[in-house]
Amino acid sequence: MTLADVAVLAEHSPAGALVLDGYERIAGSRAETELWRFVAERPPLQVVVAGRGEPSVPLAGARARGEVLELRAADLRFDRKETQELLGRAAEECAGWPAALRLALSATSERAWEEQLLEFVTEEILRRSDDRAFLLHTALLEELSPPVCDF
């Protein structure tokens, strides 16, 4: 299922939709528990869970009833065609990462792009201690896998 498919389903849901983007930020927290308590007590509502991680609450029943749609990292990743459509010439250098693609498009040179990308990573990613720890933990790996990433 693509993001566009989710948008169409949400627009046509008679009960409305609640889209939870970046779900990994609340997985395992009290906020996640309260969220699903709210969903269970609400009038019919289509819930869309989007993120890089897995919810820590059981969703089998909600899936079976068609109450929840899920978008995982693979669904959110740009494929080659989408990337090329977005930015054309810069597509190959960025491996589908939208922020890097936008920076590459606006950069006046390869050096400017590298500097802007470094600035973005420093300001937006490395400032969060859990993200820094993850990057340090996985930096030398040739391949990432769920068990290695769930340190």
JSON list of C-alpha atoms in Angstrom, two decimals:
[
{"chain": "A", "resi": 1, "resn": "MET", "atom": "CA", "xyz": [0.00, 0.00, 0.00]},
{"chain": "A", "resi": 2, "resn": "THR", "atom": "CA", "xyz": [1.35, 3.39, -0.93]},
{"chain": "A", "resi": 3, "resn": "LEU", "atom": "CA", "xyz": [0.92, 6.72, 0.80]},
{"chain": "A", "resi": 4, "resn": "ALA", "atom": "CA", "xyz": [-1.42, 7.75, -2.03]},
{"chain": "A", "resi": 5, "resn": "ASP", "atom": "CA", "xyz": [-3.57, 4.64, -1.39]},
{"chain": "A", "resi": 6, "resn": "VAL", "atom": "CA", "xyz": [-3.82, 5.60, 2.29]},
{"chain": "A", "resi": 7, "resn": "ALA", "atom": "CA", "xyz": [-4.85, 9.14, 1.40]},
{"chain": "A", "resi": 8, "resn": "VAL", "atom": "CA", "xyz": [-7.63, 7.84, -0.87]},
{"chain": "A", "resi": 9, "resn": "LEU", "atom": "CA", "xyz": [-8.86, 5.41, 1.79]},
{"chain": "A", "resi": 10, "resn": "ALA", "atom": "CA", "xyz": [-8.81, 8.11, 4.48]},
{"chain": "A", "resi": 11, "resn": "GLU", "atom": "CA", "xyz": [-10.73, 10.53, 2.27]},
{"chain": "A", "resi": 12, "resn": "HIS", "atom": "CA", "xyz": [-13.42, 7.94, 1.56]},
{"chain": "A", "resi": 13, "resn": "SER", "atom": "CA", "xyz": [-13.74, 6.60, 5.10]},
{"chain": "A", "resi": 14, "resn": "PRO", "atom": "CA", "xyz": [-17.21, 7.54, 6.37]},
{"chain": "A", "resi": 15, "resn": "ALA", "atom": "CA", "xyz": [-15.92, 7.71, 9.93]},
{"chain": "A", "resi": 16, "resn": "GLY", "atom": "CA", "xyz": [-12.87, 9.87, 9.27]},
{"chain": "A", "resi": 17, "resn": "ALA", "atom": "CA", "xyz": [-9.24, 8.94, 9.72]},
{"chain": "A", "resi": 18, "resn": "LEU", "atom": "CA", "xyz": [-6.49, 9.50, 12.26]},
{"chain": "A", "resi": 19, "resn": "VAL", "atom": "CA", "xyz": [-3.04, 9.45, 10.64]},
{"chain": "A", "resi": 20, "resn": "LEU", "atom": "CA", "xyz": [-0.16, 8.73, 13.03]},
{"chain": "A", "resi": 21, "resn": "ASP", "atom": "CA", "xyz": [3.10, 9.59, 11.26]},
{"chain": "A", "resi": 22, "resn": "GLY", "atom": "CA", "xyz": [6.42, 8.89, 13.01]},
{"chain": "A", "resi": 23, "resn": "TYR", "atom": "CA", "xyz": [4.77, 6.23, 15.18]},
{"chain": "A", "resi": 24, "resn": "GLU", "atom": "CA", "xyz": [8.14, 4.87, 16.31]},
{"chain": "A", "resi": 25, "resn": "ARG", "atom": "CA", "xyz": [8.44, 7.94, 18.55]},
{"chain": "A", "resi": 26, "resn": "ILE", "atom": "CA", "xyz": [5.64, 6.74, 20.84]},
{"chain": "A", "resi": 27, "resn": "ALA", "atom": "CA", "xyz": [5.98, 2.94, 20.53]},
{"chain": "A", "resi": 28, "resn": "GLY", "atom": "CA", "xyz": [6.30, 1.41, 23.98]},
{"chain": "A", "resi": 29, "resn": "SER", "atom": "CA", "xyz": [5.32, 4.58, 25.82]},
{"chain": "A", "resi": 30, "resn": "ARG", "atom": "CA", "xyz": [2.34, 5.54, 27.93]},
{"chain": "A", "resi": 31, "resn": "ALA", "atom": "CA", "xyz": [1.22, 7.77, 25.04]},
{"chain": "A", "resi": 32, "resn": "GLU", "atom": "CA", "xyz": [0.87, 4.68, 22.85]},
{"chain": "A", "resi": 33, "resn": "THR", "atom": "CA", "xyz": [-1.26, 2.93, 25.48]},
{"chain": "A", "resi": 34, "resn": "GLU", "atom": "CA", "xyz": [-3.49, 5.98, 25.89]},
{"chain": "A", "resi": 35, "resn": "LEU", "atom": "CA", "xyz": [-3.81, 6.40, 22.15]},
{"chain": "A", "resi": 36, "resn": "TRP", "atom": "CA", "xyz": [-5.15, 2.87, 21.67]},
{"chain": "A", "resi": 37, "resn": "ARG", "atom": "CA", "xyz": [-7.46, 3.24, 24.65]},
{"chain": "A", "resi": 38, "resn": "PHE", "atom": "CA", "xyz": [-8.88, 6.34, 22.96]},
{"chain": "A", "resi": 39, "resn": "VAL", "atom": "CA", "xyz": [-9.23, 4.49, 19.65]},
{"chain": "A", "resi": 40, "resn": "ALA", "atom": "CA", "xyz": [-11.09, 1.63, 21.36]},
{"chain": "A", "resi": 41, "resn": "GLU", "atom": "CA", "xyz": [-13.56, 4.04, 23.00]},
{"chain": "A", "resi": 42, "resn": "ARG", "atom": "CA", "xyz": [-14.16, 6.32, 20.01]},
{"chain": "A", "resi": 43, "resn": "PRO", "atom": "CA", "xyz": [-16.80, 6.22, 17.34]},
{"chain": "A", "resi": 44, "resn": "PRO", "atom": "CA", "xyz": [-15.64, 4.30, 14.23]},
{"chain": "A", "resi": 45, "resn": "LEU", "atom": "CA", "xyz": [-12.38, 5.75, 13.01]},
{"chain": "A", "resi": 46, "resn": "GLN", "atom": "CA", "xyz": [-9.83, 4.62, 10.44]},
{"chain": "A", "resi": 47, "resn": "VAL", "atom": "CA", "xyz": [-6.37, 4.65, 12.03]},
{"chain": "A", "resi": 48, "resn": "VAL", "atom": "CA", "xyz": [-3.29, 4.91, 9.80]},
{"chain": "A", "resi": 49, "resn": "VAL", "atom": "CA", "xyz": [0.01, 3.99, 11.48]},
{"chain": "A", "resi": 50, "resn": "ALA", "atom": "CA", "xyz": [3.09, 5.22, 9.61]},
{"chain": "A", "resi": 51, "resn": "GLY", "atom": "CA", "xyz": [6.65, 4.85, 10.82]},
{"chain": "A", "resi": 52, "resn": "ARG", "atom": "CA", "xyz": [9.90, 3.00, 10.86]},
{"chain": "A", "resi": 53, "resn": "GLY", "atom": "CA", "xyz": [9.17, 0.84, 13.89]},
{"chain": "A", "resi": 54, "resn": "GLU", "atom": "CA", "xyz": [6.56, -1.62, 15.01]},
{"chain": "A", "resi": 55, "resn": "PRO", "atom": "CA", "xyz": [3.78, -0.74, 17.45]},
{"chain": "A", "resi": 56, "resn": "SER", "atom": "CA", "xyz": [4.26, -2.45, 20.80]},
{"chain": "A", "resi": 57, "resn": "VAL", "atom": "CA", "xyz": [0.52, -3.03, 21.25]},
{"chain": "A", "resi": 58, "resn": "PRO", "atom": "CA", "xyz": [-1.27, -5.97, 19.60]},
{"chain": "A", "resi": 59, "resn": "LEU", "atom": "CA", "xyz": [-3.01, -4.85, 16.42]},
{"chain": "A", "resi": 60, "resn": "ALA", "atom": "CA", "xyz": [-4.24, -8.18, 15.05]},
{"chain": "A", "resi": 61, "resn": "GLY", "atom": "CA", "xyz": [-7.88, -7.51, 15.97]},
{"chain": "A", "resi": 62, "resn": "ALA", "atom": "CA", "xyz": [-7.84, -3.99, 14.54]},
{"chain": "A", "resi": 63, "resn": "ARG", "atom": "CA", "xyz": [-6.21, -5.33, 11.37]},
{"chain": "A", "resi": 64, "resn": "ALA", "atom": "CA", "xyz": [-8.82, -8.07, 11.04]},
{"chain": "A", "resi": 65, "resn": "ARG", "atom": "CA", "xyz": [-11.66, -5.55, 11.44]},
{"chain": "A", "resi": 66, "resn": "GLY", "atom": "CA", "xyz": [-10.07, -3.24, 8.87]},
{"chain": "A", "resi": 67, "resn": "GLU", "atom": "CA", "xyz": [-9.71, -0.46, 11.45]},
{"chain": "A", "resi": 68, "resn": "VAL", "atom": "CA", "xyz": [-5.99, 0.09, 11.00]},
{"chain": "A", "resi": 69, "resn": "LEU", "atom": "CA", "xyz": [-3.77, 0.64, 7.97]},
{"chain": "A", "resi": 70, "resn": "GLU", "atom": "CA", "xyz": [-0.03, 0.40, 8.33]},
{"chain": "A", "resi": 71, "resn": "LEU", "atom": "CA", "xyz": [2.78, 2.07, 6.42]},
{"chain": "A", "resi": 72, "resn": "ARG", "atom": "CA", "xyz": [6.25, 0.80, 7.27]},
{"chain": "A", "resi": 73, "resn": "ALA", "atom": "CA", "xyz": [9.69, 1.99, 6.21]},
{"chain": "A", "resi": 74, "resn": "ALA", "atom": "CA", "xyz": [9.52, 0.01, 2.96]},
{"chain": "A", "resi": 75, "resn": "ASP", "atom": "CA", "xyz": [6.21, 1.68, 2.07]},
{"chain": "A", "resi": 76, "resn": "LEU", "atom": "CA", "xyz": [7.63, 5.14, 2.77]},
{"chain": "A", "resi": 77, "resn": "ARG", "atom": "CA", "xyz": [10.83, 4.63, 0.78]},
{"chain": "A", "resi": 78, "resn": "PHE", "atom": "CA", "xyz": [11.04, 6.22, -2.66]},
{"chain": "A", "resi": 79, "resn": "ASP", "atom": "CA", "xyz": [11.61, 3.75, -5.47]},
{"chain": "A", "resi": 80, "resn": "ARG", "atom": "CA", "xyz": [13.88, 4.64, -8.39]},
{"chain": "A", "resi": 81, "resn": "LYS", "atom": "CA", "xyz": [11.04, 5.97, -10.56]},
{"chain": "A", "resi": 82, "resn": "GLU", "atom": "CA", "xyz": [9.57, 8.17, -7.77]},
{"chain": "A", "resi": 83, "resn": "THR", "atom": "CA", "xyz": [13.00, 9.52, -6.96]},
{"chain": "A", "resi": 84, "resn": "GLN", "atom": "CA", "xyz": [13.74, 10.37, -10.58]},
{"chain": "A", "resi": 85, "resn": "GLU", "atom": "CA", "xyz": [10.35, 12.01, -10.97]},
{"chain": "A", "resi": 86, "resn": "LEU", "atom": "CA", "xyz": [11.03, 14.14, -7.91]},
{"chain": "A", "resi": 87, "resn": "LEU", "atom": "CA", "xyz": [14.46, 15.38, -8.84]},
{"chain": "A", "resi": 88, "resn": "GLY", "atom": "CA", "xyz": [15.75, 13.96, -12.07]},
{"chain": "A", "resi": 89, "resn": "ARG", "atom": "CA", "xyz": [19.54, 14.35, -12.20]},
{"chain": "A", "resi": 90, "resn": "ALA", "atom": "CA", "xyz": [20.10, 14.33, -8.42]},
{"chain": "A", "resi": 91, "resn": "ALA", "atom": "CA", "xyz": [18.21, 11.06, -7.91]},
{"chain": "A", "resi": 92, "resn": "GLU", "atom": "CA", "xyz": [21.15, 8.68, -8.15]},
{"chain": "A", "resi": 93, "resn": "GLU", "atom": "CA", "xyz": [23.23, 10.44, -5.52]},
{"chain": "A", "resi": 94, "resn": "CYS", "atom": "CA", "xyz": [20.62, 10.42, -2.75]},
{"chain": "A", "resi": 95, "resn": "ALA", "atom": "CA", "xyz": [19.22, 6.86, -2.68]},
{"chain": "A", "resi": 96, "resn": "GLY", "atom": "CA", "xyz": [15.66, 8.08, -2.29]},
{"chain": "A", "resi": 97, "resn": "TRP", "atom": "CA", "xyz": [16.02, 10.17, 0.87]},
{"chain": "A", "resi": 98, "resn": "PRO", "atom": "CA", "xyz": [13.70, 13.16, 0.35]},
{"chain": "A", "resi": 99, "resn": "ALA", "atom": "CA", "xyz": [15.65, 15.66, 2.45]},
{"chain": "A", "resi": 100, "resn": "ALA", "atom": "CA", "xyz": [18.90, 14.82, 0.68]},
{"chain": "A", "resi": 101, "resn": "LEU", "atom": "CA", "xyz": [17.14, 14.97, -2.66]},
{"chain": "A", "resi": 102, "resn": "ARG", "atom": "CA", "xyz": [15.82, 18.45, -1.94]},
{"chain": "A", "resi": 103, "resn": "LEU", "atom": "CA", "xyz": [19.25, 19.63, -0.79]},
{"chain": "A", "resi": 104, "resn": "ALA", "atom": "CA", "xyz": [20.88, 18.17, -3.90]},
{"chain": "A", "resi": 105, "resn": "LEU", "atom": "CA", "xyz": [18.40, 19.95, -6.12]},
{"chain": "A", "resi": 106, "resn": "SER", "atom": "CA", "xyz": [19.01, 23.33, -4.50]},
{"chain": "A", "resi": 107, "resn": "ALA", "atom": "CA", "xyz": [22.80, 23.03, -4.17]},
{"chain": "A", "resi": 108, "resn": "THR", "atom": "CA", "xyz": [24.95, 25.04, -6.55]},
{"chain": "A", "resi": 109, "resn": "SER", "atom": "CA", "xyz": [27.76, 22.45, -6.52]},
{"chain": "A", "resi": 110, "resn": "GLU", "atom": "CA", "xyz": [28.59, 18.98, -5.19]},
{"chain": "A", "resi": 111, "resn": "ARG", "atom": "CA", "xyz": [30.62, 20.59, -2.39]},
{"chain": "A", "resi": 112, "resn": "ALA", "atom": "CA", "xyz": [27.66, 22.83, -1.43]},
{"chain": "A", "resi": 113, "resn": "TRP", "atom": "CA", "xyz": [25.39, 19.78, -1.37]},
{"chain": "A", "resi": 114, "resn": "GLU", "atom": "CA", "xyz": [27.82, 17.89, 0.89]},
{"chain": "A", "resi": 115, "resn": "GLU", "atom": "CA", "xyz": [28.06, 20.87, 3.25]},
{"chain": "A", "resi": 116, "resn": "GLN", "atom": "CA", "xyz": [24.27, 21.29, 3.38]},
{"chain": "A", "resi": 117, "resn": "LEU", "atom": "CA", "xyz": [23.80, 17.57, 3.97]},
{"chain": "A", "resi": 118, "resn": "LEU", "atom": "CA", "xyz": [26.35, 17.58, 6.80]},
{"chain": "A", "resi": 119, "resn": "GLU", "atom": "CA", "xyz": [24.63, 20.60, 8.34]},
{"chain": "A", "resi": 120, "resn": "PHE", "atom": "CA", "xyz": [21.24, 18.87, 8.09]},
{"chain": "A", "resi": 121, "resn": "VAL", "atom": "CA", "xyz": [22.50, 15.67, 9.70]},
{"chain": "A", "resi": 122, "resn": "THR", "atom": "CA", "xyz": [24.25, 17.60, 12.47]},
{"chain": "A", "resi": 123, "resn": "GLU", "atom": "CA", "xyz": [21.29, 19.86, 13.26]},
{"chain": "A", "resi": 124, "resn": "GLU", "atom": "CA", "xyz": [18.39, 17.46, 12.71]},
{"chain": "A", "resi": 125, "resn": "ILE", "atom": "CA", "xyz": [19.71, 13.97, 13.47]},
{"chain": "A", "resi": 126, "resn": "LEU", "atom": "CA", "xyz": [22.79, 14.06, 15.66]},
{"chain": "A", "resi": 127, "resn": "ARG", "atom": "CA", "xyz": [21.20, 16.41, 18.20]},
{"chain": "A", "resi": 128, "resn": "ARG", "atom": "CA", "xyz": [18.99, 13.53, 19.43]},
{"chain": "A", "resi": 129, "resn": "SER", "atom": "CA", "xyz": [20.96, 11.23, 21.73]},
{"chain": "A", "resi": 130, "resn": "ASP", "atom": "CA", "xyz": [19.05, 8.07, 20.77]},
{"chain": "A", "resi": 131, "resn": "ASP", "atom": "CA", "xyz": [19.73, 8.72, 17.07]},
{"chain": "A", "resi": 132, "resn": "ARG", "atom": "CA", "xyz": [23.42, 9.37, 17.78]},
{"chain": "A", "resi": 133, "resn": "ALA", "atom": "CA", "xyz": [23.62, 6.11, 19.74]},
{"chain": "A", "resi": 134, "resn": "PHE", "atom": "CA", "xyz": [21.96, 4.20, 16.90]},
{"chain": "A", "resi": 135, "resn": "LEU", "atom": "CA", "xyz": [24.33, 5.64, 14.30]},
{"chain": "A", "resi": 136, "resn": "LEU", "atom": "CA", "xyz": [27.37, 4.86, 16.44]},
{"chain": "A", "resi": 137, "resn": "HIS", "atom": "CA", "xyz": [26.08, 1.33, 17.03]},
{"chain": "A", "resi": 138, "resn": "THR", "atom": "CA", "xyz": [25.47, 0.61, 13.33]},
{"chain": "A", "resi": 139, "resn": "ALA", "atom": "CA", "xyz": [28.09, 2.76, 11.56]},
{"chain": "A", "resi": 140, "resn": "LEU", "atom": "CA", "xyz": [30.50, -0.02, 10.62]},
{"chain": "A", "resi": 141, "resn": "LEU", "atom": "CA", "xyz": [27.97, -2.65, 9.62]},
{"chain": "A", "resi": 142, "resn": "GLU", "atom": "CA", "xyz": [27.75, -3.72, 6.00]},
{"chain": "A", "resi": 143, "resn": "GLU", "atom": "CA", "xyz": [24.09, -4.64, 6.39]},
{"chain": "A", "resi": 144, "resn": "LEU", "atom": "CA", "xyz": [21.41, -3.64, 8.90]},
{"chain": "A", "resi": 145, "resn": "SER", "atom": "CA", "xyz": [18.97, -6.15, 10.32]},
{"chain": "A", "resi": 146, "resn": "PRO", "atom": "CA", "xyz": [16.19, -5.79, 12.91]},
{"chain": "A", "resi": 147, "resn": "PRO", "atom": "CA", "xyz": [18.05, -7.70, 15.66]},
{"chain": "A", "resi": 148, "resn": "VAL", "atom": "CA", "xyz": [21.16, -5.54, 15.23]},
{"chain": "A", "resi": 149, "resn": "CYS", "atom": "CA", "xyz": [19.12, -2.33, 15.11]},
{"chain": "A", "resi": 150, "resn": "ASP", "atom": "CA", "xyz": [17.10, -3.21, 18.23]},
{"chain": "A", "resi": 151, "resn": "PHE", "atom": "CA", "xyz": [20.06, -2.80, 20.59]}
]
